[in-house]
mmCIF file of C-alpha atoms in Angstrom:
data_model
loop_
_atom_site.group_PDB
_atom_site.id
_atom_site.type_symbol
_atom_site.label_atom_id
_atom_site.label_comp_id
_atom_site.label_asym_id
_atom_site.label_seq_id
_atom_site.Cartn_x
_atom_site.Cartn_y
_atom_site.Cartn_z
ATOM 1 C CA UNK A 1 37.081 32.340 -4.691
ATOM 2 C CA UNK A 2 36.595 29.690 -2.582
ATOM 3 C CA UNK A 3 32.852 27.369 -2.430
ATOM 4 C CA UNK A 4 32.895 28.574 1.151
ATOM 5 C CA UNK A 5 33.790 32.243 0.240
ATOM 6 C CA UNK A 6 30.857 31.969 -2.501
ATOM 7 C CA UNK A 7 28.709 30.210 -0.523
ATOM 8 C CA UNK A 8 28.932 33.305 2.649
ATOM 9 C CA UNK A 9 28.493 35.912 -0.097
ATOM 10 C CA UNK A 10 25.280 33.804 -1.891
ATOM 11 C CA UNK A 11 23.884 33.800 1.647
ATOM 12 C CA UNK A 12 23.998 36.933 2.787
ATOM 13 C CA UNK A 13 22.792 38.249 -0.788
ATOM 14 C CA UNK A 14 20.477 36.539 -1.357
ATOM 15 C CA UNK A 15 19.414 33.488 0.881
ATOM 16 C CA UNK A 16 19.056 35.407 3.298
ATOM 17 C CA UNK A 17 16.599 38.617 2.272
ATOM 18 C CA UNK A 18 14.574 35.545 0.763
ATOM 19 C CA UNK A 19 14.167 33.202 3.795
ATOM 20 C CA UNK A 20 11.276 34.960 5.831
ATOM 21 C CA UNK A 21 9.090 34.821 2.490
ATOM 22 C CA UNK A 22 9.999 30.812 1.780
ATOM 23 C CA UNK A 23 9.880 29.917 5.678
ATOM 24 C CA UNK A 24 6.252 32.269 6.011
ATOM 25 C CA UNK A 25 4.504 32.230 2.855
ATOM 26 C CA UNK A 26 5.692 28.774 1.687
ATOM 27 C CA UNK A 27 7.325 30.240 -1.635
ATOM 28 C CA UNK A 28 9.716 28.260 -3.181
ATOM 29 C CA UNK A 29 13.423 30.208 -2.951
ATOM 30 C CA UNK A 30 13.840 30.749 -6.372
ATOM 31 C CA UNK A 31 16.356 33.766 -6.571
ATOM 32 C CA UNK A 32 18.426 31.333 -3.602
ATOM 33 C CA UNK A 33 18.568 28.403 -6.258
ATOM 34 C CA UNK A 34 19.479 31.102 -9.033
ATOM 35 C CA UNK A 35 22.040 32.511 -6.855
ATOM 36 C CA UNK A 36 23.294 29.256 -5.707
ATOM 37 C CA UNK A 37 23.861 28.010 -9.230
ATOM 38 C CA UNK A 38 25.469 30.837 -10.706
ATOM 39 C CA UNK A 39 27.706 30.811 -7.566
ATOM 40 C CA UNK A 40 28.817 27.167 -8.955
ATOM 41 C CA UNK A 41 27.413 25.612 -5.406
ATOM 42 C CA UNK A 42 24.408 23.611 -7.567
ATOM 43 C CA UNK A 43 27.659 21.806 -9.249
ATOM 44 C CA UNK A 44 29.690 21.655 -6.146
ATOM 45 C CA UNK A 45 29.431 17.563 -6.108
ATOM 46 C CA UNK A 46 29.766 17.603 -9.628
ATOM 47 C CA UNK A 47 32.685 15.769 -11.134
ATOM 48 C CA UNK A 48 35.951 18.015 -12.284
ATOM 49 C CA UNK A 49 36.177 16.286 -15.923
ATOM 50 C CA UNK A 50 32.553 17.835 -16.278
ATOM 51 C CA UNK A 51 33.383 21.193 -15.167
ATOM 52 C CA UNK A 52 32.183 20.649 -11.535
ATOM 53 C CA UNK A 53 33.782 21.367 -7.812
ATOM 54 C CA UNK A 54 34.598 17.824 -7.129
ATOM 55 C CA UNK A 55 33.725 17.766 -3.727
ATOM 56 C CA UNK A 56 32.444 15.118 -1.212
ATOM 57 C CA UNK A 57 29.959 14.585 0.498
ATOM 58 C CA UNK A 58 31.250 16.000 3.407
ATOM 59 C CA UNK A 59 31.383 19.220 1.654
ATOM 60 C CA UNK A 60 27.850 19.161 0.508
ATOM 61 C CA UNK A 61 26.591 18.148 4.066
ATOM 62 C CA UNK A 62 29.356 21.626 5.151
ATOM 63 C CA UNK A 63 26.646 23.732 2.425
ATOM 64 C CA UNK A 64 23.137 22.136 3.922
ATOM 65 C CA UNK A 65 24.042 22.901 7.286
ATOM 66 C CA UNK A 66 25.215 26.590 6.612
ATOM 67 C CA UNK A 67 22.574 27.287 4.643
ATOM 68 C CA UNK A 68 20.267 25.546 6.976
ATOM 69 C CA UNK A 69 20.665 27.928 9.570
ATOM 70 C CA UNK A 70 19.946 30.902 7.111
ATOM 71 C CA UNK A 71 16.722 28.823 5.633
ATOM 72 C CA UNK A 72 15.818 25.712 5.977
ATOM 73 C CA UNK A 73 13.774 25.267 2.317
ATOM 74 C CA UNK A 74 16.865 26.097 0.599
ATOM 75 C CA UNK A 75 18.751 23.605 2.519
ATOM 76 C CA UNK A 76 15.917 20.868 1.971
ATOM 77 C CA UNK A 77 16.034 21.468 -1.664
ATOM 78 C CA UNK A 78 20.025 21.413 -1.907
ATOM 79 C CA UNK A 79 19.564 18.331 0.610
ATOM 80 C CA UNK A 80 17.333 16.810 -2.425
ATOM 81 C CA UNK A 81 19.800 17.995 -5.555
ATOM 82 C CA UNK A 82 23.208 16.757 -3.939
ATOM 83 C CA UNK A 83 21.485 13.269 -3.557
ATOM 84 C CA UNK A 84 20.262 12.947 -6.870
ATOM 85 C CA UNK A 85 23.290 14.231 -8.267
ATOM 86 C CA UNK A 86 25.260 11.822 -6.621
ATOM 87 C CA UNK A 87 23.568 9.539 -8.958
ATOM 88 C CA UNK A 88 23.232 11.451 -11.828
ATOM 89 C CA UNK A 89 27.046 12.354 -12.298
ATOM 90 C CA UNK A 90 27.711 8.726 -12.897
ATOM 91 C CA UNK A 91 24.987 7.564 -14.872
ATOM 92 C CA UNK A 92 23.684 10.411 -16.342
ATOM 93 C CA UNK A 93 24.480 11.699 -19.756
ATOM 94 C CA UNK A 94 27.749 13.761 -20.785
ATOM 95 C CA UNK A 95 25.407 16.977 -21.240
ATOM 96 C CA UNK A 96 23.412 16.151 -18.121
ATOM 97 C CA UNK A 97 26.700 16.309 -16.237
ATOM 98 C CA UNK A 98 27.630 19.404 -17.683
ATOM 99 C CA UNK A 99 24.633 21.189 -17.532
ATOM 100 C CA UNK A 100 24.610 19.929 -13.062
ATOM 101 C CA UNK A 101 28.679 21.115 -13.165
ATOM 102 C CA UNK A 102 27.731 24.563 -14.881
ATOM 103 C CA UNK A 103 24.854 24.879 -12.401
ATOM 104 C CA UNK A 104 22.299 25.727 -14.804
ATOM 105 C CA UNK A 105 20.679 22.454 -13.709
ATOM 106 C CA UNK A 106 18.214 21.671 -10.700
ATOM 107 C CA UNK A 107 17.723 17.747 -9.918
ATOM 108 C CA UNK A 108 15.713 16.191 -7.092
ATOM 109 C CA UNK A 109 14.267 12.811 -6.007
ATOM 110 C CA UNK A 110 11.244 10.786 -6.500
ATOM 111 C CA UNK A 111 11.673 7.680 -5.751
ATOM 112 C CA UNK A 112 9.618 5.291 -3.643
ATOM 113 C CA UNK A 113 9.611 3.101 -0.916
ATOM 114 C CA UNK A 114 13.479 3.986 0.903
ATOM 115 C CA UNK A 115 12.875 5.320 4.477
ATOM 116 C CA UNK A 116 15.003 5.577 6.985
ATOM 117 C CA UNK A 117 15.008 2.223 7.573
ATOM 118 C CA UNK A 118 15.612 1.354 3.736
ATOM 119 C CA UNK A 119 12.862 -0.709 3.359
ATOM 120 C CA UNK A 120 14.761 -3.567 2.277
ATOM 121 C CA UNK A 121 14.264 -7.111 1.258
ATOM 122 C CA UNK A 122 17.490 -9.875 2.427
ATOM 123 C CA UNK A 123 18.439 -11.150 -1.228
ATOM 124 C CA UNK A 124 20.909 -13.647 0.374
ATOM 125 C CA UNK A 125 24.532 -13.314 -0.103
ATOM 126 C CA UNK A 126 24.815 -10.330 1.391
ATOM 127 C CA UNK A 127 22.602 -8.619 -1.100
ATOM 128 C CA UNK A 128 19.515 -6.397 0.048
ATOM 129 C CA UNK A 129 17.278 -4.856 -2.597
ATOM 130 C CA UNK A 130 14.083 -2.246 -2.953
ATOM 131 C CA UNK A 131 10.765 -3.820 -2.289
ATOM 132 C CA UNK A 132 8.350 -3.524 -3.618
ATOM 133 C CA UNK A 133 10.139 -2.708 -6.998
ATOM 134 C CA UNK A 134 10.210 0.469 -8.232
ATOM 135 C CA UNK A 135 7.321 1.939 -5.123
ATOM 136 C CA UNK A 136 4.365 1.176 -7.407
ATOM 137 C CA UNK A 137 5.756 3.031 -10.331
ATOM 138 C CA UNK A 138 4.907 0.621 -13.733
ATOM 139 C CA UNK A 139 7.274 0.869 -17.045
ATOM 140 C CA UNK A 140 6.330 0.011 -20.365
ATOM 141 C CA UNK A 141 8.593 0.164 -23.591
ATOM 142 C CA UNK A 142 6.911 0.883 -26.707
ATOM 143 C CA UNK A 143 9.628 1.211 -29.183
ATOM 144 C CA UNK A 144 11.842 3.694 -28.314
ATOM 145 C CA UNK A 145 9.130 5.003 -26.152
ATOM 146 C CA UNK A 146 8.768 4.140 -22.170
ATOM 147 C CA UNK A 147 5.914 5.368 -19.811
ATOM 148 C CA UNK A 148 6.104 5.207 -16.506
ATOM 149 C CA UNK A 149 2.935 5.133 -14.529
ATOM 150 C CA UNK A 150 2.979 6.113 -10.265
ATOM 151 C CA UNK A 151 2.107 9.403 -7.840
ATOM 152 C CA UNK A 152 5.303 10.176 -5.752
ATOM 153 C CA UNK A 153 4.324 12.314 -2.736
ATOM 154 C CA UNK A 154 5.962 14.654 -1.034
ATOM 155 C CA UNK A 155 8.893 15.476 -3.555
ATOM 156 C CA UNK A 156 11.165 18.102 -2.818
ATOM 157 C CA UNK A 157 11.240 21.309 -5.783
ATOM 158 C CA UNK A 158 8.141 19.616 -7.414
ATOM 159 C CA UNK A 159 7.298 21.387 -10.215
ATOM 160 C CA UNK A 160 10.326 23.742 -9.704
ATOM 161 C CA UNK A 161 13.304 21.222 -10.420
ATOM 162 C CA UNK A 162 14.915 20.443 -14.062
ATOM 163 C CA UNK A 163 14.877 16.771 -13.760
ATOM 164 C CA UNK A 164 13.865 13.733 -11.669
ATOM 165 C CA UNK A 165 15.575 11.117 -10.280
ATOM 166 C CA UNK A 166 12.552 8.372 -10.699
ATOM 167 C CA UNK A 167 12.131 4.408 -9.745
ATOM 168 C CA UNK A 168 9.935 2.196 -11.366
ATOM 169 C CA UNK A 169 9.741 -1.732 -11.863
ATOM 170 C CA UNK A 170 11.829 -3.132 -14.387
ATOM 171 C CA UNK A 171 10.538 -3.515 -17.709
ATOM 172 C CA UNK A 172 8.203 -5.953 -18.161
ATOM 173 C CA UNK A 173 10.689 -8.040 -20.394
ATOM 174 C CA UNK A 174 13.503 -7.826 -17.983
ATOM 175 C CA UNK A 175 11.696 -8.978 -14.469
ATOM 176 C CA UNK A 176 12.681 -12.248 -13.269
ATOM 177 C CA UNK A 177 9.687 -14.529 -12.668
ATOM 178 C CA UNK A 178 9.455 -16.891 -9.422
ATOM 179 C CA UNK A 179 8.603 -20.942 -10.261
ATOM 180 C CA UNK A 180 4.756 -21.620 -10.783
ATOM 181 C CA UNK A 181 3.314 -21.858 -7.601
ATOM 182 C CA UNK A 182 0.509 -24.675 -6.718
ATOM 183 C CA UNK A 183 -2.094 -22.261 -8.744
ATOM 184 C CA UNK A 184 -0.367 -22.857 -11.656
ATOM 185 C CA UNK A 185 0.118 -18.749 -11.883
ATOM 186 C CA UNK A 186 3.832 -18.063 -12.549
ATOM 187 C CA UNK A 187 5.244 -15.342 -9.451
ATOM 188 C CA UNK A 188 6.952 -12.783 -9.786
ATOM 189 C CA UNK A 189 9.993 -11.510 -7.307
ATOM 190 C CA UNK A 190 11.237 -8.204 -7.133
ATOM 191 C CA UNK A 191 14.942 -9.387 -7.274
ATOM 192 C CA UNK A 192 16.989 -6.904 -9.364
ATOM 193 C CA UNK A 193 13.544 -5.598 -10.078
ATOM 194 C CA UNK A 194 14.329 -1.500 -9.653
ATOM 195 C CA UNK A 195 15.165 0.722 -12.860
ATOM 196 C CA UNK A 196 16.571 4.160 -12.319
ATOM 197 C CA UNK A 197 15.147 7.050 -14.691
ATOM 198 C CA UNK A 198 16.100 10.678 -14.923
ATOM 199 C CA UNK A 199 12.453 11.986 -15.957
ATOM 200 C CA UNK A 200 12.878 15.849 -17.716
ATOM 201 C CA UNK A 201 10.556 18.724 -16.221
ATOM 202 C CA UNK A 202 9.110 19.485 -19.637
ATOM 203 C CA UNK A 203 8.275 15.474 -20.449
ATOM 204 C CA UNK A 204 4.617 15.034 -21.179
ATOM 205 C CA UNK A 205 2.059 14.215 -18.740
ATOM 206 C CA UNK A 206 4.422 14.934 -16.019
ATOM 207 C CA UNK A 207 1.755 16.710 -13.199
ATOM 208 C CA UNK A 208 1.613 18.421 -9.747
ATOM 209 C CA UNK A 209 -1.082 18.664 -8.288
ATOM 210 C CA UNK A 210 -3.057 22.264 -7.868
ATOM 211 C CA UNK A 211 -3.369 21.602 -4.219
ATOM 212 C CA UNK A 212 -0.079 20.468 -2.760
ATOM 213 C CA UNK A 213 -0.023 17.283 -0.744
ATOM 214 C CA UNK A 214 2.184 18.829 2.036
ATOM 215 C CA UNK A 215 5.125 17.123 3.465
ATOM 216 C CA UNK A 216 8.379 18.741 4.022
ATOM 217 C CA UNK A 217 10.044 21.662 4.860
ATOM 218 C CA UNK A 218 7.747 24.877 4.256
ATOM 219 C CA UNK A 219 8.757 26.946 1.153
ATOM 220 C CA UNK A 220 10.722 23.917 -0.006
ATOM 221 C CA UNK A 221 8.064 22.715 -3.261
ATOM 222 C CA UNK A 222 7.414 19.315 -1.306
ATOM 223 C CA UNK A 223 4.683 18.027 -3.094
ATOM 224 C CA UNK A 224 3.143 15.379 -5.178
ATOM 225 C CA UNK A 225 4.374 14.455 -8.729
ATOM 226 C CA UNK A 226 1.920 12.287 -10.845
ATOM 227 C CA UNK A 227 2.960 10.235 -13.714
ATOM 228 C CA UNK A 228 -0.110 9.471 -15.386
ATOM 229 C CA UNK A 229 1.870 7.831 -17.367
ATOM 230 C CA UNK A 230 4.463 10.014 -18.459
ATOM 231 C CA UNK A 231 6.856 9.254 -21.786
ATOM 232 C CA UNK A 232 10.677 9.364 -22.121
ATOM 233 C CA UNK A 233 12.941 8.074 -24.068
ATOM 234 C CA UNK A 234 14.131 4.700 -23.643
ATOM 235 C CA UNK A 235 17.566 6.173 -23.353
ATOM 236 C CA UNK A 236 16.779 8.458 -20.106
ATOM 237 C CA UNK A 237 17.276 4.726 -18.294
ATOM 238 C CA UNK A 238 20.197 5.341 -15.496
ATOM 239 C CA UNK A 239 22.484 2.386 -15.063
ATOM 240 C CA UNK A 240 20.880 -1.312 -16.292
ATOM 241 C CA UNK A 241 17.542 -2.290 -16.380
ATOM 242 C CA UNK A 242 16.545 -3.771 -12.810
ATOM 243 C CA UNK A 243 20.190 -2.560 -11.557
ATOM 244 C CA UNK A 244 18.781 0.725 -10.094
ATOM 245 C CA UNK A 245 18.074 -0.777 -6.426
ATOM 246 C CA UNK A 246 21.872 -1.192 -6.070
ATOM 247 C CA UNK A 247 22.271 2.433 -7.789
ATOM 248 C CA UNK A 248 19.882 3.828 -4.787
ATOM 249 C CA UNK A 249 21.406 1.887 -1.604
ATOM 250 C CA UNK A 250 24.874 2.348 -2.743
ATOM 251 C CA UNK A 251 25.167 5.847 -4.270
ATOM 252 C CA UNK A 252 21.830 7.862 -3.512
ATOM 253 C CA UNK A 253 20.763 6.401 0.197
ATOM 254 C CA UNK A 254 24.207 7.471 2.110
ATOM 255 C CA UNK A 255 24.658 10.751 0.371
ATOM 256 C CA UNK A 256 20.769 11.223 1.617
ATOM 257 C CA UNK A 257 21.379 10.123 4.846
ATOM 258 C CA UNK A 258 24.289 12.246 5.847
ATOM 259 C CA UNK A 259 23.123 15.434 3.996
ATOM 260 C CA UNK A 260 19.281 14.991 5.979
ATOM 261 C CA UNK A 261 21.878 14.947 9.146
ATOM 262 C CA UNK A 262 23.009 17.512 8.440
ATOM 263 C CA UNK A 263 19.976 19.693 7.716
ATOM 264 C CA UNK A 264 18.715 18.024 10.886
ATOM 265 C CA UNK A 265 21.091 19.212 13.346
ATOM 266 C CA UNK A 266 20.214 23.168 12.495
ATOM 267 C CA UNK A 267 16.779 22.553 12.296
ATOM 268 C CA UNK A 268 15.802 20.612 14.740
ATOM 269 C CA UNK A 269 12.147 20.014 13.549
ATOM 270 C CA UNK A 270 13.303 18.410 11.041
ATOM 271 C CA UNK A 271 14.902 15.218 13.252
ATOM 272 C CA UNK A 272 11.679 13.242 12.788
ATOM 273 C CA UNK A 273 10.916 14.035 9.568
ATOM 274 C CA UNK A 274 11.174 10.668 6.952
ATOM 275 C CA UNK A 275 13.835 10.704 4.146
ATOM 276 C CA UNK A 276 10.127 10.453 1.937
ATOM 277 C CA UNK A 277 10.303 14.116 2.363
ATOM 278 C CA UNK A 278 13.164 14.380 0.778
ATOM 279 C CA UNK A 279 12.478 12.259 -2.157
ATOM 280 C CA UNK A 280 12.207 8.652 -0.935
ATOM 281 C CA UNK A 281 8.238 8.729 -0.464
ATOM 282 C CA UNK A 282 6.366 5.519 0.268
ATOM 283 C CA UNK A 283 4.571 6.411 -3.010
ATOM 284 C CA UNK A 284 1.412 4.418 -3.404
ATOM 285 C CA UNK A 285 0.737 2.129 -6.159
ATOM 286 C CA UNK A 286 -1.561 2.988 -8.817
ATOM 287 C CA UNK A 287 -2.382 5.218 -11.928
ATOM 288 C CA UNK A 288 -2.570 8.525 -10.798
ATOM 289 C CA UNK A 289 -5.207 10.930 -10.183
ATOM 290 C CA UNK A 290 -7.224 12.784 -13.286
ATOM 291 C CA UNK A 291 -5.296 15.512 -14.557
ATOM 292 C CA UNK A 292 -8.104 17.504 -13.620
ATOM 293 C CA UNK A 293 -6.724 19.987 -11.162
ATOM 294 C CA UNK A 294 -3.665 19.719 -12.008
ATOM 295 C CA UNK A 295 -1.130 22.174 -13.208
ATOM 296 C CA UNK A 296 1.402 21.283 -16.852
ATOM 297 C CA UNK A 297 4.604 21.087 -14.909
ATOM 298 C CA UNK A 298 5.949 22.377 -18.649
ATOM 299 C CA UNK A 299 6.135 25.908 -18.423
ATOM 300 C CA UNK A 300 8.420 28.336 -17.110
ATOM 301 C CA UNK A 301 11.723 29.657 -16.415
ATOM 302 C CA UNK A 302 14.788 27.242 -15.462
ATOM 303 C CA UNK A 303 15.799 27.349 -11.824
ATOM 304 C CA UNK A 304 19.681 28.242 -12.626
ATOM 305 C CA UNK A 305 18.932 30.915 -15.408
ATOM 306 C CA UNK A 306 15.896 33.696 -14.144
ATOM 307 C CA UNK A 307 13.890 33.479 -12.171
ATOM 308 C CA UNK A 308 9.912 32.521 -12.437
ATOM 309 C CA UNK A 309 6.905 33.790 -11.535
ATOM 310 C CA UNK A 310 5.291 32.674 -8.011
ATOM 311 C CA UNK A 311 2.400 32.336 -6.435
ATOM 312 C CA UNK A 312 0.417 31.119 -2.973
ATOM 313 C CA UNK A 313 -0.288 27.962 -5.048
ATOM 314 C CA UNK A 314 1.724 25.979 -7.054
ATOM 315 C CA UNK A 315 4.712 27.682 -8.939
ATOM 316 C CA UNK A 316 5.259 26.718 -12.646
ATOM 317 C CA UNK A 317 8.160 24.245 -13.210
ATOM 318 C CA UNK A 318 10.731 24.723 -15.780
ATOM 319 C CA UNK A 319 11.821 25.033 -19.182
ATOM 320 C CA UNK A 320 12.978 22.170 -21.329
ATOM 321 C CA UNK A 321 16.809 23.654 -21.735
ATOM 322 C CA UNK A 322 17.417 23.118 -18.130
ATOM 323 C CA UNK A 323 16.428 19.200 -18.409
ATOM 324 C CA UNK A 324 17.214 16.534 -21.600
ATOM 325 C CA UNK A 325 19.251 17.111 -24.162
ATOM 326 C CA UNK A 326 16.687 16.587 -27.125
ATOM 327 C CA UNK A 327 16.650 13.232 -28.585
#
């Protein structure tokens, strides 16, 4: 069967019967993501060798805007996935790639500071880079040990994705450091200065807030995501240390571009709507609000295998299995 074939049949099924609930009560579309998945349309991008579709973009753009017209948060959140995956099925790991091809694996953005604009910083010769690094989100290696330290907002699937597609600054042993300036302090520049990290569902301290912060599509999971700090591996890095800003302009920003087009054009609300709510949020620097009223993003189900329990509030995110290998 064709993804076009499986993607009418998914959407009839299931999207559909599902889409006044997500669009009216604001519940994340967890049967569509289930459905979608096991339909092999959650590895559609994903690369052949791993057991994926192998499409283009173009393709993926073809699924938002189909499903798009059935409901919007599904789109938003397959809008989210395709971009990080984009990423992610390069730099990820071999069992991260198979685990996105064999759709049992939900990814989404939260980066900072990449609007439509891009937010970007002339590096001379041609170069243009993420400013400020990382959008306020601090990394520090202790061993084999990193935490990273920020509050994305408005993240698409928060609390209901597998994995994260996160900036930060580089580490502090890697970030270039200006000449002294007439203080006598040394500077620092944020050349190279972006590190890509795919942060698990189930890592520690990972929170979303109790009360959403809004943002997005309704019924997509746009909310907050609070790293306060949160610890992964050192090996969860994607690409080199401080090489992430060309990882995001080259790879993740067009795919996002062209697949928020595309949701755009069947839902026209959404044409002045920031790529932040998709994942690039002008996240604020800082370190994160008390974990008081907030939710263990830990617990439940896995997007791709059952699905979880919901509520008006803030649906439990998922399972370890559907996010890092362990270590």
């Amino acid at each position: 069967m064709s993804y076009r074939s499986s993607l009418s049949a998914v959407l009839a099924d299931v999207v559909a019967p599902a889409a006044e609930v997500a669009g009216e009560q604001g519940r994340f579309p967890r049967a569509a993501v289930t459905a979608l998945g096991r339909a092999g349309l959650l590895g559609l991008t994903a690369a052949t060798a791993d057991g994926g579709g192998g499409r283009e973009c173009a393709e993926a753009a073809e699924v938002v805007a189909r499903t798009a017209r059935v409901c919007p948060a599904t789109a938003a959140v397959l809008t989210s996935h395709f971009a990080a995956v984009a990423a992610l099925g390069v730099y990820g790991s071999p069992w991260l790639r198979g685990e996105i091809a064999a759709g049992r694996h939900l990814a989404t953005l939260a980066l900072g500071d990449v609007g439509p604009e891009g937010h970007l910083v002339d590096a001379g010769a041609g170069r243009r880079h993420l400013s400020p690094g990382g959008g306020g989100s601090t990394a520090v290696r202790s061993g084999g040990v990193v935490a990273l330290r920020a509050r994305r907002r408005s993240v698409v699937a928060a609390g209901e994705a597998d994995s994260y597609l996160w900036s930060s600054e580089a580490l502090e042993t890697s970030r270039p450091t200006a000449p002294r300036a007439l203080s006598g302090r040394p500077g620092r520049t944020d050349r190279g200065g972006v590190t890509l990290w795919v942060v698990p569902a189930h890592a520690p301290d990972l929170f979303v807030p109790a009360r959403p912060d809004g943002g997005g599509l309704r019924g997509s999971g746009s909310s907050a995501v609070c790293a306060d700090p949160v610890l992964v591996p050192a090996d969860a890095m994607l690409g080199p240390d401080g090489g992430g800003g060309d990882i995001v302009l080259g790879v993740v920003r067009p795919w996002l571009l062209e697949l928020t087009a595309a949701l755009a054009a069947e839902v026209p609300r959404t044409r002045d709507v920031p790529c932040g709510d998709t994942g690039f949020a002008d996240a604020r620097s800082g370190t994160g609000p008390s974990k008081a009223g907030a939710r263990d993003v830990r617990s439940g189900a896995g997007p791709a295998g059952a699905a979880r329990s919901e509520d008006t509030g803030l649906a439990p995110a998922c399972h370890p299995a559907g996010t890092l290998a362990p270590t």
